[in-house]
XYZ file of C-alpha atoms in Angstrom:
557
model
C 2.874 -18.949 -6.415
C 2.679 -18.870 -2.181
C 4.101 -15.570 -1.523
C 3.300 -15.927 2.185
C 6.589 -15.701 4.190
C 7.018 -18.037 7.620
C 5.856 -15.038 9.567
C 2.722 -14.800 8.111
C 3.631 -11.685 5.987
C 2.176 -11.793 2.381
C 4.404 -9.839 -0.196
C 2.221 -10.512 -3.242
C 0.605 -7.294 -4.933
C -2.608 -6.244 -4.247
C -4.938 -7.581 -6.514
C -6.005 -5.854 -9.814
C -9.813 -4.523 -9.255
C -11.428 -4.741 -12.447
C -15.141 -3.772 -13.309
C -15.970 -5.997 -16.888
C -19.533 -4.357 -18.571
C -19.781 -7.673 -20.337
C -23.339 -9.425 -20.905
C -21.592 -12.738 -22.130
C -20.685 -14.477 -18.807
C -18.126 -16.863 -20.710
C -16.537 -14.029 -22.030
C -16.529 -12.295 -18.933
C -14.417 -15.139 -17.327
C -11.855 -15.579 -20.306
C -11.230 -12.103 -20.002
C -10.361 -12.732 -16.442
C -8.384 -15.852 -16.967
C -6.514 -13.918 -19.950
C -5.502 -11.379 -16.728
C -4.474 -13.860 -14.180
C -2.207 -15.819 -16.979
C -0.870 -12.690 -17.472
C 0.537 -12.335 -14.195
C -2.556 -10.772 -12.507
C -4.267 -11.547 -9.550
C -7.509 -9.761 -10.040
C -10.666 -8.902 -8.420
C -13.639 -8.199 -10.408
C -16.866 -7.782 -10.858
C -19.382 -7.842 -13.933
C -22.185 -5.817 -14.853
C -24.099 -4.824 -18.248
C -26.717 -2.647 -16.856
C -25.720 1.465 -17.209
C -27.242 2.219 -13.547
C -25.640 -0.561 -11.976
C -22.274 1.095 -13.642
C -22.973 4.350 -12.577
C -23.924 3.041 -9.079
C -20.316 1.230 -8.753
C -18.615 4.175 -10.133
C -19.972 6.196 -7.298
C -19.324 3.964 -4.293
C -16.740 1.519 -5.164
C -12.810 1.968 -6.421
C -11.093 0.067 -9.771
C -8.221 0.087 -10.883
C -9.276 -0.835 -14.336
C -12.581 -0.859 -16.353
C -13.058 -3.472 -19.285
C -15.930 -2.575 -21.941
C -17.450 -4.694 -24.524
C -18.133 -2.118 -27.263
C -21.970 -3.403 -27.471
C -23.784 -4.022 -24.389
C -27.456 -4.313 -25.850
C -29.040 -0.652 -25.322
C -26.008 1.087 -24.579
C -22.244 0.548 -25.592
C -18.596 1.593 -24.797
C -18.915 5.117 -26.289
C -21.961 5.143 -23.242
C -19.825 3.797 -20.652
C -17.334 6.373 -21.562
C -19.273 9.449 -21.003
C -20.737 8.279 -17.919
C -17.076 7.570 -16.316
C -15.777 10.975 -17.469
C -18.810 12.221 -15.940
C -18.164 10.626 -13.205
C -15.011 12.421 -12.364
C -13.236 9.211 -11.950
C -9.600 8.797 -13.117
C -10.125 5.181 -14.077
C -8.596 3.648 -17.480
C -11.176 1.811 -19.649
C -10.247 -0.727 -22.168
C -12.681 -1.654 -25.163
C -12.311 -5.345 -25.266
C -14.563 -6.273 -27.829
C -15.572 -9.241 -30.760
C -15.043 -6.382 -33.732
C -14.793 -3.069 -34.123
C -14.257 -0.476 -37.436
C -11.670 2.081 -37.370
C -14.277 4.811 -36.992
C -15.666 3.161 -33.768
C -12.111 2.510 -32.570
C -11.015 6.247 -33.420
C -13.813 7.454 -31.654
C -13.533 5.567 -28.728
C -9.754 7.023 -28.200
C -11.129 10.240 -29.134
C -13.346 10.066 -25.624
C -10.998 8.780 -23.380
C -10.556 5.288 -23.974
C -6.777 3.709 -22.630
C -7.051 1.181 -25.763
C -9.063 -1.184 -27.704
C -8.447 -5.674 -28.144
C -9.687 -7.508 -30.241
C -11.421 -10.610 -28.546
C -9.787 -12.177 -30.923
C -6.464 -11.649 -29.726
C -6.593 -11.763 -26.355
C -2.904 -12.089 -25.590
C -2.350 -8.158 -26.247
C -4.910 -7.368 -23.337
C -2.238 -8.059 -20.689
C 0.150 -5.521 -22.042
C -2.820 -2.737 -22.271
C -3.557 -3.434 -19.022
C -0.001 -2.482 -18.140
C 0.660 0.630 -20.180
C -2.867 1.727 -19.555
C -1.793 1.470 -15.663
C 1.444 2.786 -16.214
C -0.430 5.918 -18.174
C -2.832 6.445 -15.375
C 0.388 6.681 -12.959
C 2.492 9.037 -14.858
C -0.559 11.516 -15.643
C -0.877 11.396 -11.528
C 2.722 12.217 -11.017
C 2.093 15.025 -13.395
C -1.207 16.449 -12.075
C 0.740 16.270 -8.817
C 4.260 18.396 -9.957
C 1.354 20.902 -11.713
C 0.046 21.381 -8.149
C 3.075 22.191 -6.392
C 4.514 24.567 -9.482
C 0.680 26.404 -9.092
C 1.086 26.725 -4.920
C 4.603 28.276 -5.907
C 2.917 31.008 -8.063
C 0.974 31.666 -5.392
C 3.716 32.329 -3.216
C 5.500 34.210 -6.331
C 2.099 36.552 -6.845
C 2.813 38.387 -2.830
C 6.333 39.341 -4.040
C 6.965 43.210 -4.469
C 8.002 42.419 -8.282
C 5.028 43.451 -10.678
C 3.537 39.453 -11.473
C 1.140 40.001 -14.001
C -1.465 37.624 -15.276
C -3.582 37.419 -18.912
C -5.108 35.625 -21.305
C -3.958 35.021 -25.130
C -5.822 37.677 -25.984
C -3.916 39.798 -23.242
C -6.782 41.050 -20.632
C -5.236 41.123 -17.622
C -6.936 38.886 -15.391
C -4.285 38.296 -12.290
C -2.573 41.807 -10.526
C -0.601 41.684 -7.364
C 0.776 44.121 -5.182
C 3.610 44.623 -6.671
C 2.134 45.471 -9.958
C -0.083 47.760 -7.516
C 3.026 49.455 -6.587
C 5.407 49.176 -9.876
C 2.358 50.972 -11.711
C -0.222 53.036 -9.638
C -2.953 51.209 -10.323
C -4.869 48.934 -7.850
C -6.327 45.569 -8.868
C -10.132 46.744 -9.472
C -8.767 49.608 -12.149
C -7.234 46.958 -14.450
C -8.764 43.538 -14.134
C -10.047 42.733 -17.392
C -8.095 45.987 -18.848
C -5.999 44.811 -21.913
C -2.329 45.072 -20.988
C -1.469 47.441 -23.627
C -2.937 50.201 -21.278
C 1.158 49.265 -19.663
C 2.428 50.197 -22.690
C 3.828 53.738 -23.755
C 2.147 54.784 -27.482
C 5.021 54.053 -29.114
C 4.842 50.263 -28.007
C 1.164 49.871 -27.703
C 1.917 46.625 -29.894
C 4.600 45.113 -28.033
C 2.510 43.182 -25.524
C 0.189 41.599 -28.439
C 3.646 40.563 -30.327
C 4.862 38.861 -27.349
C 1.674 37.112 -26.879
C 1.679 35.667 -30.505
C 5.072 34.463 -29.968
C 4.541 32.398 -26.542
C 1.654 30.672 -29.171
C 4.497 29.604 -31.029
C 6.337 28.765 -28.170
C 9.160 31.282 -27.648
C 9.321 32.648 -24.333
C 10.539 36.616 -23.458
C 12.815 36.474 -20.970
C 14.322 39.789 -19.588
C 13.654 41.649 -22.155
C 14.630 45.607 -21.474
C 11.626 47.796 -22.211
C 9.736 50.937 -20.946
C 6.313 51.058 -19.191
C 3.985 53.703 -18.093
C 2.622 53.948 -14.797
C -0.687 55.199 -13.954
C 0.364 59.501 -13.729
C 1.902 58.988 -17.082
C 5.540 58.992 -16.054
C 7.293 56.041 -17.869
C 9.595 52.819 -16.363
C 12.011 51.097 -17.394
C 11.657 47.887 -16.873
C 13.239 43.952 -17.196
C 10.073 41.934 -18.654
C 9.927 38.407 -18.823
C 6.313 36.412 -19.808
C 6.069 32.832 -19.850
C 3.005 30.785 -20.537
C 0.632 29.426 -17.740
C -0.495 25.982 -18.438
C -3.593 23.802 -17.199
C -3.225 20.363 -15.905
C -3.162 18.708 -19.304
C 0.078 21.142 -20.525
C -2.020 23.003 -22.594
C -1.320 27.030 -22.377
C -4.197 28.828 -21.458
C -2.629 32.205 -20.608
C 0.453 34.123 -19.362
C 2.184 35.821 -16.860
C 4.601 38.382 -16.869
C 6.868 39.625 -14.216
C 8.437 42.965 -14.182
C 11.044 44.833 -12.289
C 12.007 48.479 -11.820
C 15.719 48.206 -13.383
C 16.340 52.260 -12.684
C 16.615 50.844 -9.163
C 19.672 49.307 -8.337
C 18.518 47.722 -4.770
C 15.744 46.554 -6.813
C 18.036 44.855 -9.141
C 19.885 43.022 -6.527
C 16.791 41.690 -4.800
C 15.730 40.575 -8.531
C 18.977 38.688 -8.468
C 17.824 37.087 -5.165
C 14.328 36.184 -6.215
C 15.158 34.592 -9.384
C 17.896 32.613 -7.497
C 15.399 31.474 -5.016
C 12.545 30.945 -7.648
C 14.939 29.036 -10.001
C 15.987 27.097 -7.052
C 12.358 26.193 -5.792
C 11.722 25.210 -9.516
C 14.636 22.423 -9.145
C 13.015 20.995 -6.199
C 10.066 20.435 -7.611
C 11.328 18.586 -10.732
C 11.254 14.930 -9.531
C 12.352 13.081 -12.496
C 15.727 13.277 -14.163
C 15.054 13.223 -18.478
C 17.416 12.087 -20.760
C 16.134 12.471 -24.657
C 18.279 10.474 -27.124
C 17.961 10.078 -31.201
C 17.920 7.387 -33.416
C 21.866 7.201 -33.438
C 22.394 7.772 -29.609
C 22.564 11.054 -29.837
C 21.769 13.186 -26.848
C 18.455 15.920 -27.454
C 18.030 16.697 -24.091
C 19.747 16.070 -20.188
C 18.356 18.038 -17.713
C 20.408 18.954 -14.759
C 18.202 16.663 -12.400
C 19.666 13.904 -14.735
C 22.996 14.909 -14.649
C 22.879 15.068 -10.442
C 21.259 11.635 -10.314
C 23.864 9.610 -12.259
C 26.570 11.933 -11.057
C 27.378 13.259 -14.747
C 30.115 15.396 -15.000
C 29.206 18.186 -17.508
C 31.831 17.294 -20.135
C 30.389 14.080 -21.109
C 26.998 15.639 -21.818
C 28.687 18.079 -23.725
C 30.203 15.729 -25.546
C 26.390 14.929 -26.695
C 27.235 10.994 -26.897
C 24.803 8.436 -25.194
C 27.964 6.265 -25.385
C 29.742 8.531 -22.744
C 27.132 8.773 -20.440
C 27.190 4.904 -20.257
C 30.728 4.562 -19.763
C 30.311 7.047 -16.920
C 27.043 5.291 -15.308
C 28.619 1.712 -15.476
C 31.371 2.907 -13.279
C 28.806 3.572 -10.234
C 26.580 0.455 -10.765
C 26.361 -2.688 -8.207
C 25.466 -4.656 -11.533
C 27.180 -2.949 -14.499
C 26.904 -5.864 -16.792
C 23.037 -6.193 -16.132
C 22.732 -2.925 -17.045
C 24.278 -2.562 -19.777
C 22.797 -5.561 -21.201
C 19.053 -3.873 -20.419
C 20.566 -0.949 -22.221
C 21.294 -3.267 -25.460
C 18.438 -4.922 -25.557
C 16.088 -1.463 -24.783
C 17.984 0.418 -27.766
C 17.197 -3.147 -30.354
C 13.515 -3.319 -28.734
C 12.833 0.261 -30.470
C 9.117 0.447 -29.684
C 9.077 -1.334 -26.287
C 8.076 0.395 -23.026
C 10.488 -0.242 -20.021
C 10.164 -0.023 -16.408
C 13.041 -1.065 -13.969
C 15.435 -0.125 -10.918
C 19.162 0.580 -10.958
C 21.058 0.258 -7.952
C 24.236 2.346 -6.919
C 26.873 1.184 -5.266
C 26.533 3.805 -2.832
C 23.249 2.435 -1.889
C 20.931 4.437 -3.881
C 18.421 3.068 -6.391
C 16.179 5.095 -9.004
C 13.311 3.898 -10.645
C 13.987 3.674 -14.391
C 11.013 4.012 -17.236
C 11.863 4.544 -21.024
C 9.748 5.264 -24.143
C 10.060 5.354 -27.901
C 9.295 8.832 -29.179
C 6.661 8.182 -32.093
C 4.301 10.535 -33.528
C 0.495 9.820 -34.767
C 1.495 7.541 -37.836
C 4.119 5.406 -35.481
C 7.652 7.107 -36.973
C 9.845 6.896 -34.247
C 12.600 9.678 -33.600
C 14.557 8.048 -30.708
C 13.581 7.636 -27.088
C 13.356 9.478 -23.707
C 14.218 7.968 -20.438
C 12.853 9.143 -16.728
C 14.721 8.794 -13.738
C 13.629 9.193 -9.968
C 15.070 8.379 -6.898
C 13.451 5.890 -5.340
C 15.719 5.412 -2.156
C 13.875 6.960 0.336
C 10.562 4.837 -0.453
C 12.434 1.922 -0.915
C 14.242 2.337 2.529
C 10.543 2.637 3.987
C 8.909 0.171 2.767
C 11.851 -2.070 4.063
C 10.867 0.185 7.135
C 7.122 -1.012 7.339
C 8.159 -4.625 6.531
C 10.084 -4.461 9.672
C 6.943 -2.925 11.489
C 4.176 -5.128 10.427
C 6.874 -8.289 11.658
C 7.210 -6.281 15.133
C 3.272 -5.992 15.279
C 2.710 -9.280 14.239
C 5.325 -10.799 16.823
C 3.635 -8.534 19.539
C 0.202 -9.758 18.500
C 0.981 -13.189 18.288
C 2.261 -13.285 21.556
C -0.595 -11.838 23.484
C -3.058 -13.885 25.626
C -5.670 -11.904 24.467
C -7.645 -12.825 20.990
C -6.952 -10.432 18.089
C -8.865 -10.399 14.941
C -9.726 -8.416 11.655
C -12.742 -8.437 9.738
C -14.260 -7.802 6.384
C -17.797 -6.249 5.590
C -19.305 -9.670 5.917
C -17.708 -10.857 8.488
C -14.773 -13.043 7.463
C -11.625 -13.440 9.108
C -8.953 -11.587 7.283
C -6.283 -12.216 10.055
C -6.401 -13.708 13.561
C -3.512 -14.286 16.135
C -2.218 -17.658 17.717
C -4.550 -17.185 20.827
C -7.128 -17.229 18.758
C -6.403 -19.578 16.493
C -5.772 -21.981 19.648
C -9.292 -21.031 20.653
C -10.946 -22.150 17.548
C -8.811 -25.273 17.624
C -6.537 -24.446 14.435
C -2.703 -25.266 14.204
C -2.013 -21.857 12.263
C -3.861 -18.658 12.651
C -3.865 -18.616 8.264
C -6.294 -21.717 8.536
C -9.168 -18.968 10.013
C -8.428 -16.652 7.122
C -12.266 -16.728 5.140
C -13.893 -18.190 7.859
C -16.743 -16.931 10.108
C -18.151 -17.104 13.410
C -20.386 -19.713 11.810
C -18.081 -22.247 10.995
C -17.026 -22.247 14.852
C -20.437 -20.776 16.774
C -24.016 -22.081 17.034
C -26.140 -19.972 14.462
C -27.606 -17.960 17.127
C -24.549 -16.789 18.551
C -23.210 -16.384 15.203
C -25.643 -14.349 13.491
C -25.875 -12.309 16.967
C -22.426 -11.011 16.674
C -22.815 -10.400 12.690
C -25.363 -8.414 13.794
C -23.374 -6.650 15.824
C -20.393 -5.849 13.714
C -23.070 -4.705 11.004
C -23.808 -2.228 12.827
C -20.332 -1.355 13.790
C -20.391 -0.565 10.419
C -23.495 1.129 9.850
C -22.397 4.067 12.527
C -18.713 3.858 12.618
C -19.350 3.235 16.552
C -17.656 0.480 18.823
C -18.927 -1.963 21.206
C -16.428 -2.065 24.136
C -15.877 -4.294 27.219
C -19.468 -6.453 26.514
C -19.384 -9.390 27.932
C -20.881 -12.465 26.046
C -21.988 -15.945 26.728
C -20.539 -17.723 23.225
C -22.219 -21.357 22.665
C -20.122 -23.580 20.050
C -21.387 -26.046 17.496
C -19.608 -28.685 19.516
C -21.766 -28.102 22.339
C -19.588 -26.232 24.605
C -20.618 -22.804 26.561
C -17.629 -20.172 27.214
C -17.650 -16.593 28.435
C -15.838 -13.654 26.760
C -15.325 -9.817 27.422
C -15.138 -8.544 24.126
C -14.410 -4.664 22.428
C -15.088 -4.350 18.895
C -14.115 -1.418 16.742
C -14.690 -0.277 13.068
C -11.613 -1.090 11.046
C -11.263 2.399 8.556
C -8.812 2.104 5.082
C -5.839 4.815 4.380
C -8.773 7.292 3.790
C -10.721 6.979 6.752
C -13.323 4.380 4.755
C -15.121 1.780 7.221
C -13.658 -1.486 5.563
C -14.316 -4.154 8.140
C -14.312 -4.688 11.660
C -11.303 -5.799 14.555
C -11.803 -6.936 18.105
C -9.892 -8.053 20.811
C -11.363 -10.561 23.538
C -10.231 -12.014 26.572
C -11.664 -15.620 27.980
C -14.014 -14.627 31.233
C -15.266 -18.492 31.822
C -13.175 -18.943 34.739
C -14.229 -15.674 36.389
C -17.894 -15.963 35.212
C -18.017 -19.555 36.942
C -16.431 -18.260 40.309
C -19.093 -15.810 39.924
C -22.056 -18.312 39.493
C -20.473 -20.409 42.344
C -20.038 -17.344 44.770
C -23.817 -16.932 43.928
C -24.588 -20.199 44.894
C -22.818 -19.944 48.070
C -24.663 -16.806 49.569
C -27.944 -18.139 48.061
C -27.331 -21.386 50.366
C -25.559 -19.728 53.400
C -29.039 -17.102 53.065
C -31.334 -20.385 52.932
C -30.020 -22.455 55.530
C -31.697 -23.317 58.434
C -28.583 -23.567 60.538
C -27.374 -20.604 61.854
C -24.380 -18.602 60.225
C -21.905 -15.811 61.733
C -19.049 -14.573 60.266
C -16.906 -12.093 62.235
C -13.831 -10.136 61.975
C -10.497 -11.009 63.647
C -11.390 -8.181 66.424
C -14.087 -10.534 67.553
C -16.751 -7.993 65.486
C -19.508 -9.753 64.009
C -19.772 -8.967 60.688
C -22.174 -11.211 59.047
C -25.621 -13.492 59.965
C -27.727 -15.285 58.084
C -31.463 -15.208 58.460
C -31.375 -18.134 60.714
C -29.845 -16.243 63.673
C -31.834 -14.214 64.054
């Protein structure tokens, strides 16, 4: 489908960049043609050699990698170790002719998104997808993790006592407000056990309320007595929570503490779990909604409740039904909606990604998911919800500025072009296009300077833009005698500059030149003229107005 609008502006996505390690080169293309009938447009490339893998890995970007499980001396298990070696956050799919359970077990078991059956190609589409989708969520997770761990660090300069450990409960984190809550200074307690806090007659207390965050019970504000480094004791509000890595696992704790014999120390506790508690909100993007088998509701957090304006009756009330009935009122499509809705709750194991729009001009980005365990039971289904206005309003935003830039362009005398790494047009404007003799500027898109130049010209200026390339440095204001394959000779003053991707990677070249001919023939001509006036036998004088002579030719004199 042409997804090119009449300005020129393509909306289609950007293709799907797929690495296949496939050494059957028909199966490599079915796989391909499975994608693209599956609503893909896809860019890939196919290897079966381990180096060449590692070698892509390590200079190029995918969005996907496709494995046959046997690939002569190596296989997908190989392939796997080598990407998570890699570093590289990129899904891989066995696609394969067979494959026992233990091969397929162990190929989840080191990181693979999912396994197809050549066999049945038609599920490889819908991998692809959740695979994607998988990839994207763990990203907006690794991302929330980040900001939650700079907001510890902020939390660990506070004057409360923010304590750090592991299971085992050696202190391994001690700010300066433990420093002052206790006596002791960092380098006396680091890898102390924390029951050196504790009084005697609680010496156990810290290892109790380690073996219950295990379990997955928090302490929260629990009243207890410490004892500071002189041996005088504190009483003291206690709460420890678990500290988890980037995959949610908990790998330690914390524990803050406050003096609660103080009562100015009590009020700014008040204010600092305000502020925490409110800096905790903000960094919660999605709104969750858990619901059971029978619609009813497990979980609503209060993000959920803000986004779809739910007053907190109705999720007291702990009825999917209600929530509905409240939503539908706000909708600018309530029908659609709650015909997705219907069809969501009798699709019980489908996955589900769409966009709801308000009739206040909002719209959040809607993804569901069954709830299953390992053996596929299914216990109801959770929904995420994020607003999505803001990006939605810019993108509308940059649609508006590429068709400003593009008008602008368009419009200039001067010839404006892009470049890939080999030297194909990936855009030029209408001066341009006029220049190379084409009706529409999208006619030049995939060409080169040799379908329009003489070779030698041609491979002169690919030279040039190589090495553009090769040092990131431009070429500016060079001006260059351009002969074309129909025999014509034209003049240019051209700049040239590396064209650099969102992360500052050289991914082509652009250039802007303007048509010298004109003044280059004046030039030649004024040449001429001096050459003939400085050879002729006849006398010349030129003077000034004043009568001044400001000029003779050889021949006067």
């Amino acid at each position: 489908m042409d997804t090119t609008r009449p300005d020129g502006v393509n909306t289609s996505p950007p293709p799907l960049r797929v690495l296949l390690l496939e050494d059957n080169p028909r199966d490599a293309k079915l796989t391909a043609s499975i994608l693209e009938r599956g609503g893909y447009r896809v860019q890939f490339e196919v290897t079966d050699s381990s180096e060449v893998f590692r070698e892509r890995l390590e200079n190029a970007g995918y969005d996907m990698i496709l494995a046959d499980f046997n690939l002569g001396s190596w296989n997908a298990l190989d392939a796997l170790e080598i990407l998570k070696r890699s570093g590289k956050d990129v899904p891989l799919i066995v696609v394969t002719g067979s494959l026992g359970d233990e091969a397929a077990v162990e190929c989840i078991k080191q990181g693979a998104a999912d396994f197809v059956l050549k066999d049945r190609p038609a599920r490889l589409p819908t991998a692809v997808q959740r695979a994607l989708e998988e990839r994207s969520l763990r990203n907006e997770n690794k991302r929330a993790f980040e900001a939650i761990s700079r907001l510890a660090t902020i939390v660990d300069s506070s004057d409360d006592a923010i304590i750090g450990a592991t299971l085992e409960g050696v202190i391994t984190s001690w700010n300066k407000g433990a420093e002052k809550l206790y006596g002791y200074s960092a380098a006396e307690v680091l890898g102390q056990p924390v029951s050196v806090l504790a009084p005697l007659d609680r010496s156990e207390e810290g290892a109790q309320m380690l073996a219950t965050l295990r379990h997955g019970t928090l302490t929260e504000h629990s009243e207890t007595v410490r004892v500071r480094k002189d041996g005088s004791l504190v009483n003291v509000s206690l709460s420890v929570f678990p500290l988890p890595d980037s995959r949610g696992e908990v790998t330690g704790a914390a524990s803050i503490a406050r003096d609660i014999t103080d009562r100015k120390r009590a009020e700014d506790e008040l204010l600092f779990k305000t502020a925490l508690l409110e800096a905790q909100s903000e960094t919660t993007l999605d709104g969750i909604l858990v619901v059971d088998l029978t619609g009813q509701i497990l979980l609503a957090n209060r993000q959920f409740a803000r986004m779809l304006n739910i007053p907190e009756e109705a999720i007291r009330t702990k009825k999917d039904k209600k929530l509905i009935e409240h939503a539908l009122t706000q909708l600018k499509d309530p029908d659609a909606f709650l015909e997705r809705v219907n069809y969501i709750y009798a699709h019980e194991t489908e996955k589900t990604r769409d966009e709801i729009e308000f009739k206040d001009g909002r719209v959040l980005d809607r993804y569901s998911s069954p709830m299953q365990d390992s053996t596929g039971k299914l216990y109801g289904r959770i929904w995420y919800f994020r607003d999505i206005t803001e990006r939605k309003r810019a993108e509308e935003a940059l649609v508006e500025e590429r068709h400003l830039l593009y008008t602008l362009m368009d419009n200039l005398p001067a010839m404006i072009y892009f470049k890939d790494r080999e030297g194909h047009f990936t855009r030029i404007n209408k001066a341009h296009a006029k220049l190379f003799g084409l009706s529409d500027p999208a006619q030049g898109v995939g060409k080169s300077d040799f379908d329009f130049f003489t070779a030698e010209h041609a491979q002169e200026a690919y030279r040039d833009e190589q090495e553009i390339i090769r040092t990131g440095q431009p070429l500016v204001d060079r001006e260059e005698k351009e002969t074309w394959s129909d025999g014509r000779m034209t003049w240019a003053s051209t700049t040239k500059m590396p064209l650099r991707d969102a992360n500052g990677n050289i991914i082509g070249t652009f250039g802007v030149s303007r048509d010298i001919t004109e003044r280059k023939r004046a030039e030649a001509e004024h040449v001429r003229l001096v050459t003939a006036i400085e050879q002729s036998a006849e006398a010349v004088v030129i003077t000034k107005t004043t009568g001044d002579i400001e000029y003779v030719n050889p021949a006067f004199t």
